[in-house]
mmCIF file of C-alpha atoms in Angstrom:
data_model
loop_
_atom_site.group_PDB
_atom_site.id
_atom_site.type_symbol
_atom_site.label_atom_id
_atom_site.label_comp_id
_atom_site.label_asym_id
_atom_site.label_seq_id
_atom_site.Cartn_x
_atom_site.Cartn_y
_atom_site.Cartn_z
ATOM 1 C CA UNK L 1 21.203 -34.512 -27.691
ATOM 2 C CA UNK L 2 23.472 -33.242 -24.962
ATOM 3 C CA UNK L 3 24.333 -34.631 -21.693
ATOM 4 C CA UNK L 4 23.993 -32.856 -18.018
ATOM 5 C CA UNK L 5 24.442 -33.559 -14.624
ATOM 6 C CA UNK L 6 20.797 -34.798 -14.534
ATOM 7 C CA UNK L 7 21.026 -36.922 -17.569
ATOM 8 C CA UNK L 8 20.838 -36.514 -21.204
ATOM 9 C CA UNK L 9 18.861 -33.853 -22.750
ATOM 10 C CA UNK L 10 17.167 -34.310 -26.093
ATOM 11 C CA UNK L 11 16.152 -31.113 -27.763
ATOM 12 C CA UNK L 12 13.228 -31.169 -30.331
ATOM 13 C CA UNK L 13 12.537 -28.389 -32.993
ATOM 14 C CA UNK L 14 10.354 -28.285 -35.958
ATOM 15 C CA UNK L 15 7.225 -29.977 -37.141
ATOM 16 C CA UNK L 16 6.744 -33.481 -36.445
ATOM 17 C CA UNK L 17 4.299 -34.631 -39.084
ATOM 18 C CA UNK L 18 3.957 -38.151 -40.584
ATOM 19 C CA UNK L 19 5.005 -37.021 -44.189
ATOM 20 C CA UNK L 20 8.378 -35.759 -42.841
ATOM 21 C CA UNK L 21 9.377 -38.170 -40.305
ATOM 22 C CA UNK L 22 11.593 -40.296 -42.752
ATOM 23 C CA UNK L 23 14.340 -37.674 -42.058
ATOM 24 C CA UNK L 24 14.528 -38.258 -38.401
ATOM 25 C CA UNK L 25 13.184 -41.697 -37.804
ATOM 26 C CA UNK L 26 16.764 -43.015 -38.074
ATOM 27 C CA UNK L 27 18.002 -40.469 -35.551
ATOM 28 C CA UNK L 28 15.401 -41.296 -33.067
ATOM 29 C CA UNK L 29 16.223 -45.000 -33.528
ATOM 30 C CA UNK L 30 19.805 -44.337 -32.673
ATOM 31 C CA UNK L 31 18.984 -42.494 -29.413
ATOM 32 C CA UNK L 32 19.778 -44.620 -26.266
ATOM 33 C CA UNK L 33 21.115 -43.466 -22.949
ATOM 34 C CA UNK L 34 20.628 -47.243 -21.318
ATOM 35 C CA UNK L 35 19.399 -46.810 -17.551
ATOM 36 C CA UNK L 36 20.031 -43.186 -17.344
ATOM 37 C CA UNK L 37 17.465 -40.384 -17.355
ATOM 38 C CA UNK L 38 16.390 -38.760 -20.570
ATOM 39 C CA UNK L 39 14.731 -35.498 -20.576
ATOM 40 C CA UNK L 40 12.901 -34.190 -23.764
ATOM 41 C CA UNK L 41 12.716 -30.681 -24.416
ATOM 42 C CA UNK L 42 9.829 -29.806 -26.466
ATOM 43 C CA UNK L 43 9.889 -25.908 -26.292
ATOM 44 C CA UNK L 44 10.597 -25.398 -30.041
ATOM 45 C CA UNK L 45 8.182 -27.946 -31.365
ATOM 46 C CA UNK L 46 5.708 -26.236 -33.838
ATOM 47 C CA UNK L 47 3.438 -28.863 -34.843
ATOM 48 C CA UNK L 48 2.828 -32.822 -34.594
ATOM 49 C CA UNK L 49 0.036 -35.417 -35.683
ATOM 50 C CA UNK L 50 -0.368 -38.977 -34.797
ATOM 51 C CA UNK L 51 2.994 -40.004 -36.340
ATOM 52 C CA UNK L 52 5.105 -37.826 -34.544
ATOM 53 C CA UNK L 53 3.564 -38.613 -31.137
ATOM 54 C CA UNK L 54 4.210 -42.258 -32.009
ATOM 55 C CA UNK L 55 7.723 -41.708 -32.603
ATOM 56 C CA UNK L 56 8.080 -39.903 -29.335
ATOM 57 C CA UNK L 57 6.235 -42.503 -27.435
ATOM 58 C CA UNK L 58 8.282 -45.168 -28.955
ATOM 59 C CA UNK L 59 11.419 -43.472 -27.911
ATOM 60 C CA UNK L 60 10.111 -43.210 -24.534
ATOM 61 C CA UNK L 61 8.960 -46.985 -24.332
ATOM 62 C CA UNK L 62 12.351 -48.036 -25.335
ATOM 63 C CA UNK L 63 13.829 -46.181 -22.559
ATOM 64 C CA UNK L 64 11.577 -47.395 -20.129
ATOM 65 C CA UNK L 65 11.971 -50.811 -21.151
ATOM 66 C CA UNK L 66 16.010 -50.487 -20.209
ATOM 67 C CA UNK L 67 14.994 -49.189 -16.814
ATOM 68 C CA UNK L 68 15.559 -45.725 -17.776
ATOM 69 C CA UNK L 69 13.444 -42.606 -16.747
ATOM 70 C CA UNK L 70 11.864 -40.239 -19.531
ATOM 71 C CA UNK L 71 10.541 -36.877 -18.606
ATOM 72 C CA UNK L 72 8.756 -34.339 -21.283
ATOM 73 C CA UNK L 73 9.811 -30.653 -20.670
ATOM 74 C CA UNK L 74 8.067 -27.383 -22.035
ATOM 75 C CA UNK L 75 5.508 -29.233 -23.778
ATOM 76 C CA UNK L 76 2.285 -28.097 -25.082
ATOM 77 C CA UNK L 77 -0.827 -29.306 -23.508
ATOM 78 C CA UNK L 78 -2.363 -30.524 -26.913
ATOM 79 C CA UNK L 79 1.045 -32.278 -27.821
ATOM 80 C CA UNK L 80 1.006 -33.973 -24.418
ATOM 81 C CA UNK L 81 -2.367 -35.175 -24.527
ATOM 82 C CA UNK L 82 -1.815 -36.424 -28.118
ATOM 83 C CA UNK L 83 1.490 -38.441 -26.755
ATOM 84 C CA UNK L 84 -0.623 -39.907 -23.865
ATOM 85 C CA UNK L 85 -3.340 -40.980 -26.238
ATOM 86 C CA UNK L 86 -0.900 -42.869 -28.606
ATOM 87 C CA UNK L 87 0.910 -44.415 -25.615
ATOM 88 C CA UNK L 88 -2.558 -45.321 -24.123
ATOM 89 C CA UNK L 89 -3.482 -46.998 -27.711
ATOM 90 C CA UNK L 90 -0.211 -49.168 -27.939
ATOM 91 C CA UNK L 91 -1.074 -52.665 -27.793
ATOM 92 C CA UNK L 92 2.566 -53.409 -26.379
ATOM 93 C CA UNK L 93 2.301 -56.867 -27.891
ATOM 94 C CA UNK L 94 4.843 -59.453 -26.520
ATOM 95 C CA UNK L 95 5.419 -62.182 -28.988
ATOM 96 C CA UNK L 96 6.736 -65.708 -27.898
ATOM 97 C CA UNK L 97 10.118 -66.197 -28.723
ATOM 98 C CA UNK L 98 10.692 -69.368 -31.119
ATOM 99 C CA UNK L 99 11.677 -72.487 -29.051
ATOM 100 C CA UNK L 100 15.423 -73.289 -29.649
ATOM 101 C CA UNK L 101 16.287 -75.710 -32.213
ATOM 102 C CA UNK L 102 16.863 -78.819 -30.086
ATOM 103 C CA UNK L 103 15.473 -81.921 -28.770
ATOM 104 C CA UNK L 104 14.256 -79.908 -25.710
ATOM 105 C CA UNK L 105 12.834 -77.359 -27.919
ATOM 106 C CA UNK L 106 11.095 -80.244 -29.853
ATOM 107 C CA UNK L 107 9.647 -81.719 -26.735
ATOM 108 C CA UNK L 108 8.403 -78.392 -25.506
ATOM 109 C CA UNK L 109 6.622 -77.549 -28.825
ATOM 110 C CA UNK L 110 5.002 -81.114 -28.895
ATOM 111 C CA UNK L 111 3.960 -80.691 -25.099
ATOM 112 C CA UNK L 112 2.204 -77.245 -26.029
ATOM 113 C CA UNK L 113 0.562 -78.710 -29.184
ATOM 114 C CA UNK L 114 -0.908 -81.633 -27.153
ATOM 115 C CA UNK L 115 -2.127 -79.400 -24.249
ATOM 116 C CA UNK L 116 -3.648 -76.816 -26.704
ATOM 117 C CA UNK L 117 -5.453 -79.876 -28.508
ATOM 118 C CA UNK L 118 -6.801 -81.099 -25.338
ATOM 119 C CA UNK L 119 -8.127 -77.748 -24.632
ATOM 120 C CA UNK L 120 -9.587 -77.396 -28.015
ATOM 121 C CA UNK L 121 -11.303 -80.929 -27.744
ATOM 122 C CA UNK L 122 -13.023 -80.075 -24.155
ATOM 123 C CA UNK L 123 -14.132 -76.768 -25.484
ATOM 124 C CA UNK L 124 -15.650 -78.362 -28.983
ATOM 125 C CA UNK L 125 -17.630 -80.851 -27.204
ATOM 126 C CA UNK L 126 -18.851 -78.208 -24.358
ATOM 127 C CA UNK L 127 -19.849 -76.161 -27.505
ATOM 128 C CA UNK L 128 -21.535 -79.267 -28.963
ATOM 129 C CA UNK L 129 -23.382 -79.907 -25.823
ATOM 130 C CA UNK L 130 -24.816 -76.255 -25.754
ATOM 131 C CA UNK L 131 -25.679 -76.713 -29.199
ATOM 132 C CA UNK L 132 -27.720 -79.943 -28.563
ATOM 133 C CA UNK L 133 -29.133 -78.346 -25.260
ATOM 134 C CA UNK L 134 -30.368 -75.391 -27.572
ATOM 135 C CA UNK L 135 -31.794 -77.908 -30.169
ATOM 136 C CA UNK L 136 -33.805 -79.840 -27.499
ATOM 137 C CA UNK L 137 -35.086 -76.559 -26.163
ATOM 138 C CA UNK L 138 -36.202 -75.557 -29.612
ATOM 139 C CA UNK L 139 -38.187 -78.749 -30.115
ATOM 140 C CA UNK L 140 -39.866 -78.060 -26.508
ATOM 141 C CA UNK L 141 -40.430 -74.541 -27.440
ATOM 142 C CA UNK L 142 -40.602 -74.241 -31.179
ATOM 143 C CA UNK L 143 -42.136 -70.689 -31.163
ATOM 144 C CA UNK L 144 -38.654 -69.384 -29.781
ATOM 145 C CA UNK L 145 -36.956 -70.470 -33.044
ATOM 146 C CA UNK L 146 -35.879 -67.502 -35.325
ATOM 147 C CA UNK L 147 -37.648 -68.740 -38.555
ATOM 148 C CA UNK L 148 -36.424 -65.903 -40.751
ATOM 149 C CA UNK L 149 -32.839 -66.839 -39.910
ATOM 150 C CA UNK L 150 -33.492 -70.405 -40.420
ATOM 151 C CA UNK L 151 -34.938 -70.058 -44.047
ATOM 152 C CA UNK L 152 -32.325 -67.367 -44.960
ATOM 153 C CA UNK L 153 -29.658 -69.915 -43.883
ATOM 154 C CA UNK L 154 -31.622 -72.785 -45.789
ATOM 155 C CA UNK L 155 -31.379 -70.670 -48.875
ATOM 156 C CA UNK L 156 -27.681 -69.926 -48.698
ATOM 157 C CA UNK L 157 -26.466 -73.391 -47.788
ATOM 158 C CA UNK L 158 -29.198 -75.310 -49.534
ATOM 159 C CA UNK L 159 -30.979 -73.845 -52.386
ATOM 160 C CA UNK L 160 -27.991 -71.859 -53.583
ATOM 161 C CA UNK L 161 -25.929 -75.019 -53.459
ATOM 162 C CA UNK L 162 -28.080 -76.895 -55.890
ATOM 163 C CA UNK L 163 -26.188 -75.982 -59.185
ATOM 164 C CA UNK L 164 -22.708 -76.993 -57.900
ATOM 165 C CA UNK L 165 -23.997 -80.084 -56.126
ATOM 166 C CA UNK L 166 -26.011 -81.267 -59.059
ATOM 167 C CA UNK L 167 -23.044 -80.731 -61.573
ATOM 168 C CA UNK L 168 -20.780 -82.646 -59.211
ATOM 169 C CA UNK L 169 -23.133 -85.562 -59.162
ATOM 170 C CA UNK L 170 -23.422 -85.630 -62.672
ATOM 171 C CA UNK L 171 -19.494 -85.406 -63.337
ATOM 172 C CA UNK L 172 -18.922 -88.103 -60.796
ATOM 173 C CA UNK L 173 -21.430 -90.499 -62.421
ATOM 174 C CA UNK L 174 -19.836 -89.591 -65.923
ATOM 175 C CA UNK L 175 -16.278 -90.528 -64.410
ATOM 176 C CA UNK L 176 -17.479 -93.673 -62.622
ATOM 177 C CA UNK L 177 -19.311 -95.129 -65.864
ATOM 178 C CA UNK L 178 -16.342 -94.186 -67.974
ATOM 179 C CA UNK L 179 -13.557 -95.657 -65.813
ATOM 180 C CA UNK L 180 -15.584 -98.687 -64.645
ATOM 181 C CA UNK L 181 -16.605 -99.565 -68.521
ATOM 182 C CA UNK L 182 -12.658 -99.301 -69.296
ATOM 183 C CA UNK L 183 -12.081 -101.875 -66.418
ATOM 184 C CA UNK L 184 -15.091 -104.048 -66.820
ATOM 185 C CA UNK L 185 -14.693 -104.551 -70.545
ATOM 186 C CA UNK L 186 -11.489 -106.408 -70.077
ATOM 187 C CA UNK L 187 -13.861 -109.119 -68.495
ATOM 188 C CA UNK L 188 -16.562 -108.845 -70.589
ATOM 189 C CA UNK L 189 -18.644 -107.793 -67.711
ATOM 190 C CA UNK L 190 -19.786 -104.316 -68.936
ATOM 191 C CA UNK L 191 -23.316 -104.694 -67.555
ATOM 192 C CA UNK L 192 -22.302 -104.801 -64.144
ATOM 193 C CA UNK L 193 -21.342 -100.889 -64.495
ATOM 194 C CA UNK L 194 -24.961 -100.078 -63.491
ATOM 195 C CA UNK L 195 -24.477 -101.771 -59.865
ATOM 196 C CA UNK L 196 -20.953 -99.918 -59.744
ATOM 197 C CA UNK L 197 -22.629 -96.779 -60.462
ATOM 198 C CA UNK L 198 -25.632 -97.097 -58.367
ATOM 199 C CA UNK L 199 -24.060 -98.616 -55.144
ATOM 200 C CA UNK L 200 -21.060 -96.029 -55.161
ATOM 201 C CA UNK L 201 -23.130 -93.014 -55.457
ATOM 202 C CA UNK L 202 -26.031 -94.200 -53.441
ATOM 203 C CA UNK L 203 -24.176 -95.527 -50.651
ATOM 204 C CA UNK L 204 -20.835 -93.480 -50.241
ATOM 205 C CA UNK L 205 -19.678 -90.915 -52.929
ATOM 206 C CA UNK L 206 -23.047 -89.110 -53.118
ATOM 207 C CA UNK L 207 -23.261 -88.213 -49.358
ATOM 208 C CA UNK L 208 -19.308 -87.843 -48.869
ATOM 209 C CA UNK L 209 -18.782 -85.699 -51.788
ATOM 210 C CA UNK L 210 -22.196 -83.417 -51.091
ATOM 211 C CA UNK L 211 -20.700 -82.948 -47.420
ATOM 212 C CA UNK L 212 -17.299 -82.055 -48.536
ATOM 213 C CA UNK L 213 -18.693 -79.263 -50.754
ATOM 214 C CA UNK L 214 -20.859 -77.926 -48.007
ATOM 215 C CA UNK L 215 -18.197 -78.025 -45.619
ATOM 216 C CA UNK L 216 -15.995 -75.978 -47.905
ATOM 217 C CA UNK L 217 -18.857 -73.770 -49.190
ATOM 218 C CA UNK L 218 -21.282 -72.973 -46.322
ATOM 219 C CA UNK L 219 -19.015 -74.092 -43.505
ATOM 220 C CA UNK L 220 -16.399 -71.391 -44.464
ATOM 221 C CA UNK L 221 -19.082 -68.923 -44.725
ATOM 222 C CA UNK L 222 -20.509 -69.493 -41.250
ATOM 223 C CA UNK L 223 -17.126 -69.221 -39.661
ATOM 224 C CA UNK L 224 -16.304 -65.917 -41.653
ATOM 225 C CA UNK L 225 -19.455 -64.388 -40.793
ATOM 226 C CA UNK L 226 -20.028 -65.288 -37.223
ATOM 227 C CA UNK L 227 -16.036 -64.553 -36.896
ATOM 228 C CA UNK L 228 -16.681 -61.022 -38.198
ATOM 229 C CA UNK L 229 -19.309 -60.503 -36.053
ATOM 230 C CA UNK L 230 -17.042 -61.582 -32.928
ATOM 231 C CA UNK L 231 -14.131 -59.101 -34.145
ATOM 232 C CA UNK L 232 -16.683 -56.515 -34.309
ATOM 233 C CA UNK L 233 -17.837 -57.210 -30.559
ATOM 234 C CA UNK L 234 -21.447 -57.942 -31.966
ATOM 235 C CA UNK L 235 -21.578 -61.200 -29.995
ATOM 236 C CA UNK L 236 -20.651 -59.485 -26.606
ATOM 237 C CA UNK L 237 -23.563 -57.095 -27.689
ATOM 238 C CA UNK L 238 -25.874 -59.907 -28.002
ATOM 239 C CA UNK L 239 -24.981 -61.171 -24.334
ATOM 240 C CA UNK L 240 -25.142 -57.679 -23.105
ATOM 241 C CA UNK L 241 -28.998 -57.441 -24.384
ATOM 242 C CA UNK L 242 -29.642 -60.787 -22.620
ATOM 243 C CA UNK L 243 -29.546 -62.822 -25.989
ATOM 244 C CA UNK L 244 -27.953 -66.302 -26.356
ATOM 245 C CA UNK L 245 -25.619 -66.470 -29.278
ATOM 246 C CA UNK L 246 -26.160 -69.954 -29.331
ATOM 247 C CA UNK L 247 -29.795 -69.450 -29.988
ATOM 248 C CA UNK L 248 -29.286 -66.533 -32.335
ATOM 249 C CA UNK L 249 -26.380 -67.438 -34.555
ATOM 250 C CA UNK L 250 -25.553 -71.236 -34.018
ATOM 251 C CA UNK L 251 -29.032 -72.956 -33.978
ATOM 252 C CA UNK L 252 -30.354 -71.471 -37.244
ATOM 253 C CA UNK L 253 -27.253 -72.479 -39.116
ATOM 254 C CA UNK L 254 -26.971 -75.903 -37.779
ATOM 255 C CA UNK L 255 -30.736 -76.503 -38.330
ATOM 256 C CA UNK L 256 -30.640 -75.249 -42.058
ATOM 257 C CA UNK L 257 -27.627 -77.751 -42.678
ATOM 258 C CA UNK L 258 -29.827 -80.553 -40.878
ATOM 259 C CA UNK L 259 -32.659 -79.942 -43.184
ATOM 260 C CA UNK L 260 -30.838 -79.045 -46.414
ATOM 261 C CA UNK L 261 -28.098 -81.629 -46.465
ATOM 262 C CA UNK L 262 -30.096 -84.748 -47.101
ATOM 263 C CA UNK L 263 -31.820 -82.893 -50.076
ATOM 264 C CA UNK L 264 -28.673 -82.156 -51.635
ATOM 265 C CA UNK L 265 -27.515 -85.689 -51.315
ATOM 266 C CA UNK L 266 -30.658 -86.950 -53.000
ATOM 267 C CA UNK L 267 -30.090 -84.259 -55.657
ATOM 268 C CA UNK L 268 -26.548 -85.412 -55.985
ATOM 269 C CA UNK L 269 -27.568 -89.192 -56.184
ATOM 270 C CA UNK L 270 -30.170 -88.518 -59.062
ATOM 271 C CA UNK L 271 -27.707 -86.333 -61.029
ATOM 272 C CA UNK L 272 -24.952 -89.091 -60.849
ATOM 273 C CA UNK L 273 -27.419 -91.623 -61.779
ATOM 274 C CA UNK L 274 -28.360 -89.458 -64.767
ATOM 275 C CA UNK L 275 -24.535 -89.009 -65.609
ATOM 276 C CA UNK L 276 -23.786 -92.730 -65.443
ATOM 277 C CA UNK L 277 -26.681 -93.721 -67.447
ATOM 278 C CA UNK L 278 -25.726 -90.926 -69.962
ATOM 279 C CA UNK L 279 -22.185 -92.291 -70.406
ATOM 280 C CA UNK L 280 -23.420 -96.121 -70.334
ATOM 281 C CA UNK L 281 -25.595 -95.341 -73.315
ATOM 282 C CA UNK L 282 -22.670 -93.603 -74.919
ATOM 283 C CA UNK L 283 -19.644 -95.802 -74.261
ATOM 284 C CA UNK L 284 -21.468 -99.121 -73.728
ATOM 285 C CA UNK L 285 -24.712 -98.921 -75.873
ATOM 286 C CA UNK L 286 -26.584 -99.387 -72.461
ATOM 287 C CA UNK L 287 -30.055 -97.722 -73.275
ATOM 288 C CA UNK L 288 -31.502 -95.679 -70.548
ATOM 289 C CA UNK L 289 -34.181 -98.330 -70.538
ATOM 290 C CA UNK L 290 -31.842 -101.078 -69.912
ATOM 291 C CA UNK L 291 -30.094 -98.833 -67.275
ATOM 292 C CA UNK L 292 -33.290 -98.407 -65.432
ATOM 293 C CA UNK L 293 -34.290 -102.005 -65.641
ATOM 294 C CA UNK L 294 -31.038 -103.229 -64.378
ATOM 295 C CA UNK L 295 -30.844 -100.742 -61.459
ATOM 296 C CA UNK L 296 -34.375 -101.668 -60.301
ATOM 297 C CA UNK L 297 -33.589 -105.284 -60.562
ATOM 298 C CA UNK L 298 -30.210 -105.546 -58.877
ATOM 299 C CA UNK L 299 -29.957 -102.430 -56.677
ATOM 300 C CA UNK L 300 -31.588 -102.509 -53.323
ATOM 301 C CA UNK L 301 -33.143 -99.353 -51.994
ATOM 302 C CA UNK L 302 -31.219 -99.828 -48.554
ATOM 303 C CA UNK L 303 -27.987 -98.123 -50.256
ATOM 304 C CA UNK L 304 -29.845 -95.082 -50.736
ATOM 305 C CA UNK L 305 -31.174 -95.241 -47.141
ATOM 306 C CA UNK L 306 -27.636 -95.601 -45.769
ATOM 307 C CA UNK L 307 -26.361 -92.668 -47.632
ATOM 308 C CA UNK L 308 -29.392 -90.571 -46.491
ATOM 309 C CA UNK L 309 -29.107 -91.644 -42.964
ATOM 310 C CA UNK L 310 -25.348 -90.298 -42.881
ATOM 311 C CA UNK L 311 -26.496 -86.674 -44.221
ATOM 312 C CA UNK L 312 -27.996 -85.414 -40.733
ATOM 313 C CA UNK L 313 -24.696 -86.479 -38.784
ATOM 314 C CA UNK L 314 -22.578 -84.800 -41.377
ATOM 315 C CA UNK L 315 -24.806 -81.695 -41.215
ATOM 316 C CA UNK L 316 -24.550 -81.225 -37.531
ATOM 317 C CA UNK L 317 -20.842 -82.134 -37.431
ATOM 318 C CA UNK L 318 -20.039 -79.371 -40.037
ATOM 319 C CA UNK L 319 -22.343 -76.895 -38.684
ATOM 320 C CA UNK L 320 -20.969 -77.237 -35.052
ATOM 321 C CA UNK L 321 -17.150 -77.102 -36.221
ATOM 322 C CA UNK L 322 -17.947 -73.958 -38.317
ATOM 323 C CA UNK L 323 -19.503 -72.113 -35.523
ATOM 324 C CA UNK L 324 -17.155 -73.266 -32.827
ATOM 325 C CA UNK L 325 -14.322 -72.051 -34.799
ATOM 326 C CA UNK L 326 -16.130 -68.931 -35.297
ATOM 327 C CA UNK L 327 -16.441 -68.356 -31.777
ATOM 328 C CA UNK L 328 -12.631 -68.937 -31.217
ATOM 329 C CA UNK L 329 -11.826 -66.023 -33.241
ATOM 330 C CA UNK L 330 -9.767 -63.373 -31.318
ATOM 331 C CA UNK L 331 -9.207 -59.473 -32.235
ATOM 332 C CA UNK L 332 -8.284 -59.500 -36.105
ATOM 333 C CA UNK L 333 -9.208 -59.989 -39.649
ATOM 334 C CA UNK L 334 -6.184 -62.573 -39.886
ATOM 335 C CA UNK L 335 -7.624 -64.591 -36.976
ATOM 336 C CA UNK L 336 -10.957 -64.934 -38.980
ATOM 337 C CA UNK L 337 -9.136 -66.203 -42.151
ATOM 338 C CA UNK L 338 -6.863 -68.511 -40.116
ATOM 339 C CA UNK L 339 -10.234 -69.957 -38.335
ATOM 340 C CA UNK L 340 -12.041 -70.243 -41.444
ATOM 341 C CA UNK L 341 -9.116 -72.275 -43.063
ATOM 342 C CA UNK L 342 -9.095 -74.600 -40.039
ATOM 343 C CA UNK L 343 -12.906 -74.863 -40.061
ATOM 344 C CA UNK L 344 -12.869 -76.166 -43.529
ATOM 345 C CA UNK L 345 -9.940 -78.781 -42.760
ATOM 346 C CA UNK L 346 -11.489 -80.032 -39.424
ATOM 347 C CA UNK L 347 -14.892 -80.316 -40.964
ATOM 348 C CA UNK L 348 -13.709 -82.340 -44.013
ATOM 349 C CA UNK L 349 -11.420 -84.427 -41.735
ATOM 350 C CA UNK L 350 -14.111 -85.299 -39.343
ATOM 351 C CA UNK L 351 -16.722 -86.047 -42.114
ATOM 352 C CA UNK L 352 -14.159 -88.453 -43.620
ATOM 353 C CA UNK L 353 -13.725 -90.158 -40.184
ATOM 354 C CA UNK L 354 -17.354 -90.391 -39.240
ATOM 355 C CA UNK L 355 -17.890 -91.727 -42.685
ATOM 356 C CA UNK L 356 -15.284 -94.309 -42.039
ATOM 357 C CA UNK L 357 -17.016 -95.415 -38.664
ATOM 358 C CA UNK L 358 -20.315 -95.542 -40.453
ATOM 359 C CA UNK L 359 -18.977 -98.040 -42.892
ATOM 360 C CA UNK L 360 -17.490 -100.283 -40.155
ATOM 361 C CA UNK L 361 -21.086 -100.109 -38.525
ATOM 362 C CA UNK L 362 -23.061 -100.854 -41.362
ATOM 363 C CA UNK L 363 -20.776 -103.666 -42.214
ATOM 364 C CA UNK L 364 -21.044 -105.277 -38.834
ATOM 365 C CA UNK L 365 -24.695 -104.835 -39.090
ATOM 366 C CA UNK L 366 -24.755 -106.700 -42.499
ATOM 367 C CA UNK L 367 -26.471 -103.702 -44.015
#
């Protein structure tokens, strides 16, 4: 590079190809003329690919960022077009600086978190309202429901989840029977292990753990699949074609969970009772006949109804949160992964919070 009356001149020569840029990259990084003018002479450039064009465009961007002027001289039309294409494709992302480590910075970060949380809450409730409106619209016009999509999601979220849900229920029954027997034997009340297993699984653990598994398994799948469609602009294409993404993407998934989650809860309860009965027979010598007799005499069916009543509410919560998070995806695979993780965490949290509200409600109702 040499100076002149009209500013600095940078002479380039040779082939600017990606595989050979390592030898000149540091030299380009050291080029700086501040706010002056910079002319780049490319009369002796014999070849260039995208890597070389990016190196030159990055130098031009840095020079312009300091208030200087940049001009290309004696550049071949093909090279000039390539450089302009690379410059147009440069995202020029500006990242927010980290707030200073001070009390003021802490308050600023907290305020932004509160505002973003409020906006997310409003957006989620708005999305929930759109989903309910689409659901009621389907009840009025059932012929508009996409049956093929519904049955496909029912298989993925319901039928394919039976093995893991059944195994989990069986193991929960085994653990409850073993731990309950260990504690009740101290008081000579081993026979009450039947009520412990039945009420715990029917009323709380069956529906809660099944919902958690579905949130982690199906909820994450919903967010990842719809989020990938959002990244690939398929959702925008649907809107262009006059299709409502809520009807096409959200409603079949929510309805699939609404139908299959109560069935999965019932399967979990049955396998849990079977596991508890098996462990009671092995550990306490309570035969399956005694277990069933005790179950019928001391356990009311209302406990099973309480558990099944919660399932549809949990299903809607999981489906809406999973799909809403998918619609918040913005532009990259990283965003899909982040939203999928957030979807699972939020769905599990909301399921546990809703279960606590149901517990208070049924306690107040005396059920």
